[in-house]
Short mmCIF file of N, CA and C in Angstrom, two decimals:
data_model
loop_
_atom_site.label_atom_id
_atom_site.label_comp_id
_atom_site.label_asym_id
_atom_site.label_seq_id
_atom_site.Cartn_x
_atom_site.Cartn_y
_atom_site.Cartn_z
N UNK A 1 0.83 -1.17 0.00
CA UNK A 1 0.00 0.00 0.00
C UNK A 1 0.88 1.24 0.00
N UNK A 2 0.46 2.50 -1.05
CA UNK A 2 1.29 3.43 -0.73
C UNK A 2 0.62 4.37 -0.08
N UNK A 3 2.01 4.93 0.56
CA UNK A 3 1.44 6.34 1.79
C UNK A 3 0.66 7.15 0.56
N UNK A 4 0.12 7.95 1.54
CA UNK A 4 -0.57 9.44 0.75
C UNK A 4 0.42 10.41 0.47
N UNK A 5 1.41 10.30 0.82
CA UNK A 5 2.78 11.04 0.48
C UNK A 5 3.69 10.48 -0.30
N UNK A 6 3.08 9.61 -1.01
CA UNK A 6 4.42 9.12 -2.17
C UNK A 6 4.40 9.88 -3.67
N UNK A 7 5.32 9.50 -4.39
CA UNK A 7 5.01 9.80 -5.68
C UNK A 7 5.25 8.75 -6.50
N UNK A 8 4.34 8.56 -7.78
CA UNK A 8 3.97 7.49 -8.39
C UNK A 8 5.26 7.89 -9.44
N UNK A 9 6.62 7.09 -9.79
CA UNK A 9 7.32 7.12 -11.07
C UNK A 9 7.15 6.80 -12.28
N UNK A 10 6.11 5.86 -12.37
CA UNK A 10 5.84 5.15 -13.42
C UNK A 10 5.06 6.36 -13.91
N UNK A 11 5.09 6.65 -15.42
CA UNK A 11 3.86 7.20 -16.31
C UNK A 11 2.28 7.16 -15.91
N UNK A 12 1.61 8.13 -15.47
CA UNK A 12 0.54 7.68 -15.50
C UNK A 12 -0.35 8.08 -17.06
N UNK A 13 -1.49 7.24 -16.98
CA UNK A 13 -2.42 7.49 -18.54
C UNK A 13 -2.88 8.95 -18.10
N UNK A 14 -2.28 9.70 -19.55
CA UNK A 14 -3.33 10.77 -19.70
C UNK A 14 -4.89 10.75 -18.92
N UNK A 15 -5.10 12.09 -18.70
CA UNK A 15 -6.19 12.13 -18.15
C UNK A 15 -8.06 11.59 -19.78
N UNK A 16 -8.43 10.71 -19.37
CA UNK A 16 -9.78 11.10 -20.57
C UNK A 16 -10.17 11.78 -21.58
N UNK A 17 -10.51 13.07 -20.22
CA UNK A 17 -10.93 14.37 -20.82
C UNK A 17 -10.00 14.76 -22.01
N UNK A 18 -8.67 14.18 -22.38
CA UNK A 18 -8.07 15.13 -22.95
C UNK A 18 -8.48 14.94 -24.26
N UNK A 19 -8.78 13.99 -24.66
CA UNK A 19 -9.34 12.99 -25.97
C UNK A 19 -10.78 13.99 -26.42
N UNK A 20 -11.50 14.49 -25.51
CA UNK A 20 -12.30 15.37 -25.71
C UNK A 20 -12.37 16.97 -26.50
N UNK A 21 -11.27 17.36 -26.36
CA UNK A 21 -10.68 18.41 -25.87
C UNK A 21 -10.94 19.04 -27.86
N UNK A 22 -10.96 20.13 -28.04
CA UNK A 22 -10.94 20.66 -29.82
C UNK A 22 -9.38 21.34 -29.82
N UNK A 23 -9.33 21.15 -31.23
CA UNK A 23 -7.82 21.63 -31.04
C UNK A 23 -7.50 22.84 -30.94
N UNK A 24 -8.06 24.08 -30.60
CA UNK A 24 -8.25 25.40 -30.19
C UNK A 24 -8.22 24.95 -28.59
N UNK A 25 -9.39 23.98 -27.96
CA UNK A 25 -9.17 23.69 -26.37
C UNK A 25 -7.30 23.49 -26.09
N UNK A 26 -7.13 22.50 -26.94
CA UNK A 26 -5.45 22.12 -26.33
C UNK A 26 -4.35 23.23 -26.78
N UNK A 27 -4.92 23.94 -27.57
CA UNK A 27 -3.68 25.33 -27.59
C UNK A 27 -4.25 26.16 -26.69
N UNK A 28 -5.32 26.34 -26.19
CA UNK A 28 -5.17 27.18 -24.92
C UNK A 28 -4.94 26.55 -23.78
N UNK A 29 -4.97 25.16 -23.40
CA UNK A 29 -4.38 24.55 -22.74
C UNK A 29 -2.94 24.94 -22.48
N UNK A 30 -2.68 24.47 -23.20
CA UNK A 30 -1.01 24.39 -23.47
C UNK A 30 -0.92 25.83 -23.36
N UNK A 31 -1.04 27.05 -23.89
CA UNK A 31 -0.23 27.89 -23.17
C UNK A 31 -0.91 28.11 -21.94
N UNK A 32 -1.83 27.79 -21.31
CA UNK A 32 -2.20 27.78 -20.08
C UNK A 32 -1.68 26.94 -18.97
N UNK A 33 -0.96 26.50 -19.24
CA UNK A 33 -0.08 25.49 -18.66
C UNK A 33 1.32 26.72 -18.71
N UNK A 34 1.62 27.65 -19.59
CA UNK A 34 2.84 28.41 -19.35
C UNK A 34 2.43 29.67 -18.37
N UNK A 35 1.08 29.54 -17.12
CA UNK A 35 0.32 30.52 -16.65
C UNK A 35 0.35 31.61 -17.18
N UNK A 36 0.07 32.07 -18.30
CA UNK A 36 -0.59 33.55 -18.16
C UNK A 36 -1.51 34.17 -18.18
N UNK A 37 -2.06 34.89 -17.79
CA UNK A 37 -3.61 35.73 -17.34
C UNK A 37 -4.25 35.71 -18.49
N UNK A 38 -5.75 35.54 -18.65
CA UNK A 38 -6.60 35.36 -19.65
C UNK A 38 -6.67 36.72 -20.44
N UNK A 39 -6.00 38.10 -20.10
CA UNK A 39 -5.63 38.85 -21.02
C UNK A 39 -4.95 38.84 -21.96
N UNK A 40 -3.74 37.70 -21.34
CA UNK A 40 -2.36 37.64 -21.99
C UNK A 40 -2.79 36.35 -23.26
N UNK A 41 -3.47 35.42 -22.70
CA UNK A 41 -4.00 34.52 -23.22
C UNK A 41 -4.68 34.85 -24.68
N UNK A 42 -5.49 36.31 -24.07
CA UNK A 42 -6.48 36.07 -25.50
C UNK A 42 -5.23 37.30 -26.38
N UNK A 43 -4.52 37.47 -26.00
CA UNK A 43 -3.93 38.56 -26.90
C UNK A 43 -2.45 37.81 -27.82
N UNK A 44 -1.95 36.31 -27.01
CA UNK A 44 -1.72 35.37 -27.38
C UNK A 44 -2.22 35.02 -29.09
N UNK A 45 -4.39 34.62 -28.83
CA UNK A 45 -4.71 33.91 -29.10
C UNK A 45 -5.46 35.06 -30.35
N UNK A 46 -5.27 36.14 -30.49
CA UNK A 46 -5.97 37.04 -31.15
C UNK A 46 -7.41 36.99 -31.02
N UNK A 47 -8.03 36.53 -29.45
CA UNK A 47 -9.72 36.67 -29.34
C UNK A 47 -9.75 37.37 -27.74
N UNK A 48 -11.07 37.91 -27.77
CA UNK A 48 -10.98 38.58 -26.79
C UNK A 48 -11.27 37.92 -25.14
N UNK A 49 -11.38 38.09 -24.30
CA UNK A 49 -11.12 37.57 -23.04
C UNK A 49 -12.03 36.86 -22.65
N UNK A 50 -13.34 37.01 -23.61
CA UNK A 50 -14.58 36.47 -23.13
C UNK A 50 -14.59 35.40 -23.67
N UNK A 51 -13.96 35.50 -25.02
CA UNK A 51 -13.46 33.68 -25.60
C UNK A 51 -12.66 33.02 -24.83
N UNK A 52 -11.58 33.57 -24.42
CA UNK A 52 -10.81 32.45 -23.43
C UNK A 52 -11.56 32.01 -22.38
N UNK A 53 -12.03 33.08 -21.71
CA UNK A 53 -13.34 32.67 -20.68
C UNK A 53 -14.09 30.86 -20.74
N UNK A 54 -14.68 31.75 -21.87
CA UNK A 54 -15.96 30.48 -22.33
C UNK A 54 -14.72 29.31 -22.74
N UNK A 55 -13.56 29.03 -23.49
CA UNK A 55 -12.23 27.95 -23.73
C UNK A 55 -12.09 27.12 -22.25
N UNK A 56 -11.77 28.04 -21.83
CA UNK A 56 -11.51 27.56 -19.85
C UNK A 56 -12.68 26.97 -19.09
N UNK A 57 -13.62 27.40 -19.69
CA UNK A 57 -15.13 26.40 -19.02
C UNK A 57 -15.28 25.35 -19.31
N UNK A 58 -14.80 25.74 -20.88
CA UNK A 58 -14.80 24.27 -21.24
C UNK A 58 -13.92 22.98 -21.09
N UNK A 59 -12.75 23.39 -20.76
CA UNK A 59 -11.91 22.72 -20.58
C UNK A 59 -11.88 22.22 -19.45
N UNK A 60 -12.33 22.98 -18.14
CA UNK A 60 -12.24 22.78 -17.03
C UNK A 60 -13.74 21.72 -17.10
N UNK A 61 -14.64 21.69 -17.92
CA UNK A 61 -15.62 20.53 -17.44
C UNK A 61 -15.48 19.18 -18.65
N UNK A 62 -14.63 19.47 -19.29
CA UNK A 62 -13.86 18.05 -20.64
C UNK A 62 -13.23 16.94 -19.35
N UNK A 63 -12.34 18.06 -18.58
CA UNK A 63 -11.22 17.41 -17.59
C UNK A 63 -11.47 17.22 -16.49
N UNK A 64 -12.97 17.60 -16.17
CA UNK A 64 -13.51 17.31 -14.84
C UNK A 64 -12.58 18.24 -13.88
N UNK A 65 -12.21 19.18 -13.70
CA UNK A 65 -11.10 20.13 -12.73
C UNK A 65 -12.18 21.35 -12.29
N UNK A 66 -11.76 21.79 -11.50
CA UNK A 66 -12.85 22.95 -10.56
C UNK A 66 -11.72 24.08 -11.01
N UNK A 67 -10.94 24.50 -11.51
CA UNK A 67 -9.89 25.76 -11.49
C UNK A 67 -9.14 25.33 -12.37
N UNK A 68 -8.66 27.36 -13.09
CA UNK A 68 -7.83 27.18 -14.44
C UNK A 68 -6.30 26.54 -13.89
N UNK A 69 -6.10 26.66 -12.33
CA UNK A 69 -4.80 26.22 -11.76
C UNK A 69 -4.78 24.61 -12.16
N UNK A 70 -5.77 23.98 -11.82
CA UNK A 70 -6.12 22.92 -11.73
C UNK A 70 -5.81 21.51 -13.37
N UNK A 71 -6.65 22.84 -14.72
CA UNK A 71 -6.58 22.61 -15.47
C UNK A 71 -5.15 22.93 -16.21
N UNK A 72 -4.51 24.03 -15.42
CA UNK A 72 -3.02 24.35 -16.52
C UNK A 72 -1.93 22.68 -16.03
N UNK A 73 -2.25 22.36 -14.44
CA UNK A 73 -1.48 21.58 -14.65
C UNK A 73 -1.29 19.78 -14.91
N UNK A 74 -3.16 20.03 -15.33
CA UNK A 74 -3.26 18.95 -16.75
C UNK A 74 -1.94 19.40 -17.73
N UNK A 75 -2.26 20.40 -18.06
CA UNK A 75 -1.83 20.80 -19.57
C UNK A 75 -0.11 20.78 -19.74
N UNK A 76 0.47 21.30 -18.24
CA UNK A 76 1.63 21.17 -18.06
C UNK A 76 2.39 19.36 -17.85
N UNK A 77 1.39 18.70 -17.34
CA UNK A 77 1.80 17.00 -17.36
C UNK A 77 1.87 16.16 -18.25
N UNK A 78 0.65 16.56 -19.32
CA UNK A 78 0.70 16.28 -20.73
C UNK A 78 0.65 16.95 -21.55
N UNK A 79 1.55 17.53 -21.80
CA UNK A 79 2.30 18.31 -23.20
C UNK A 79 2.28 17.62 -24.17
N UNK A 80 2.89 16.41 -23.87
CA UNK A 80 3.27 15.42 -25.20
C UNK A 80 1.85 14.76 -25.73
N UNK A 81 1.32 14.42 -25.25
CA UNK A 81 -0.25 14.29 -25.45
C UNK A 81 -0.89 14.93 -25.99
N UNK A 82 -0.83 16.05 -25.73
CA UNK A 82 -1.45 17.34 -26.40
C UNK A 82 -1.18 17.50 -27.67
N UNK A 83 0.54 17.63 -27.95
CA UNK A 83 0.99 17.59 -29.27
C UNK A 83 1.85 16.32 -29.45
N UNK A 84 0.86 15.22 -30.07
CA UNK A 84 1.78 14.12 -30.54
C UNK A 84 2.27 14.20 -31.31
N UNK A 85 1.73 14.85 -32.11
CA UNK A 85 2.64 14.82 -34.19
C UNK A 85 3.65 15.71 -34.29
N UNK A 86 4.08 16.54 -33.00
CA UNK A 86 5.27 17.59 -33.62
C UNK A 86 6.30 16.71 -33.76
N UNK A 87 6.96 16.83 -35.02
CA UNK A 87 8.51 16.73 -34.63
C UNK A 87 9.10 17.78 -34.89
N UNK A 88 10.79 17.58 -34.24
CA UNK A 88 11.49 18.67 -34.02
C UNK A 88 12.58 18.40 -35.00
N UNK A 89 12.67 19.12 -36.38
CA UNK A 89 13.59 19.21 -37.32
C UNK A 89 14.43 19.62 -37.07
N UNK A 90 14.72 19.98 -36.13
CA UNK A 90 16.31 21.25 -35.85
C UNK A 90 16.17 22.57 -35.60
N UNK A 91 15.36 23.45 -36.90
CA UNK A 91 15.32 24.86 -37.10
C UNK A 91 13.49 24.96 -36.93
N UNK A 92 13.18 24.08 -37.20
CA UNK A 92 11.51 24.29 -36.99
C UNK A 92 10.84 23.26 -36.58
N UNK A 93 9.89 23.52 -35.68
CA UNK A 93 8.82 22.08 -35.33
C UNK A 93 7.96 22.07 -36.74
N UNK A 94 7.82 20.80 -37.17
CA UNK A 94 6.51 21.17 -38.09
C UNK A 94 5.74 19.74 -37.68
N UNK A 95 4.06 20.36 -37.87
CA UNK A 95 2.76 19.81 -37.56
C UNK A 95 2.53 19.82 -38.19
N UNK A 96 1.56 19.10 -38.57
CA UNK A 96 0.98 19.15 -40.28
C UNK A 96 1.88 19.31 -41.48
N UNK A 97 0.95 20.44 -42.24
CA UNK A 97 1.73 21.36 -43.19
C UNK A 97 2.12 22.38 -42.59
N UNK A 98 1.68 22.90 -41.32
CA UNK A 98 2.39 23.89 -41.28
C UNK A 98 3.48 24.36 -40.41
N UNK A 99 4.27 25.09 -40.61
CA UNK A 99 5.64 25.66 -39.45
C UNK A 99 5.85 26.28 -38.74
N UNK A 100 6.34 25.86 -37.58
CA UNK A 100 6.14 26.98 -36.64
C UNK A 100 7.69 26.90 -35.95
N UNK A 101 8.38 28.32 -36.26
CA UNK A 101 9.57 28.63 -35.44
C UNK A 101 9.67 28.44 -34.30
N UNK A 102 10.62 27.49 -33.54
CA UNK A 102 11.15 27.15 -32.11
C UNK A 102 11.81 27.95 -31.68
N UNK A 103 11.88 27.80 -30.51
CA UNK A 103 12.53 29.12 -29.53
C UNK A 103 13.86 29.02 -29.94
N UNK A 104 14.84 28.18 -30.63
CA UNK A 104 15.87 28.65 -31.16
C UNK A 104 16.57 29.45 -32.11
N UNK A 105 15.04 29.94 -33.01
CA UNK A 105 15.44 30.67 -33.71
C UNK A 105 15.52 32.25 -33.39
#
């Protein structure tokens, strides 16, 4: 039996909810997982605050979580989940068709 004070090493399965999630939900996830304020978020996201709003409701009841704290650090545990298909070419991640510059450039 483990204490209530242990920590589990092994991988645990993604949470459900995440399988739910639209792919607008997991990019505000994901940078919600890098905490920044739903100002910063929607100015991020080019929509206004009342969209991230209504994003975060939703996310927070996909993932079953009571708080955006709650839900960023879904988003921060499974990253890789979130984005399975990136790979990392060197100079650019690319998804799909399209490219998106890494912080190394």
């Amino acid at each position: 039996m483990r204490s209530q004070g242990s920590v589990n090493t092994a991988r645990e399965a993604p949470p459900v909810g995440l399988a739910l999630l639209s792919e607008r939900e997991r990019q505000v996830l994901l940078l919600l997982a890098d905490g920044p304020t739903n100002r910063r978020l929607a100015s991020q996201l080019g929509v206004a605050e009342r969209t991230v709003r209504a994003h975060l409701t939703n996310i927070c009841r996909k993932l079953n979580v009571e708080s955006r704290v709650q839900a960023a650090l879904v988003g921060d545990r499974n990253r890789r989940e979130l984005l399975p298909d990136v790979v990392d070419t060197g100079r650019v991640a690319v998804r799909g068709n399209r490219r998106c510059p890494t912080a190394r450039e």
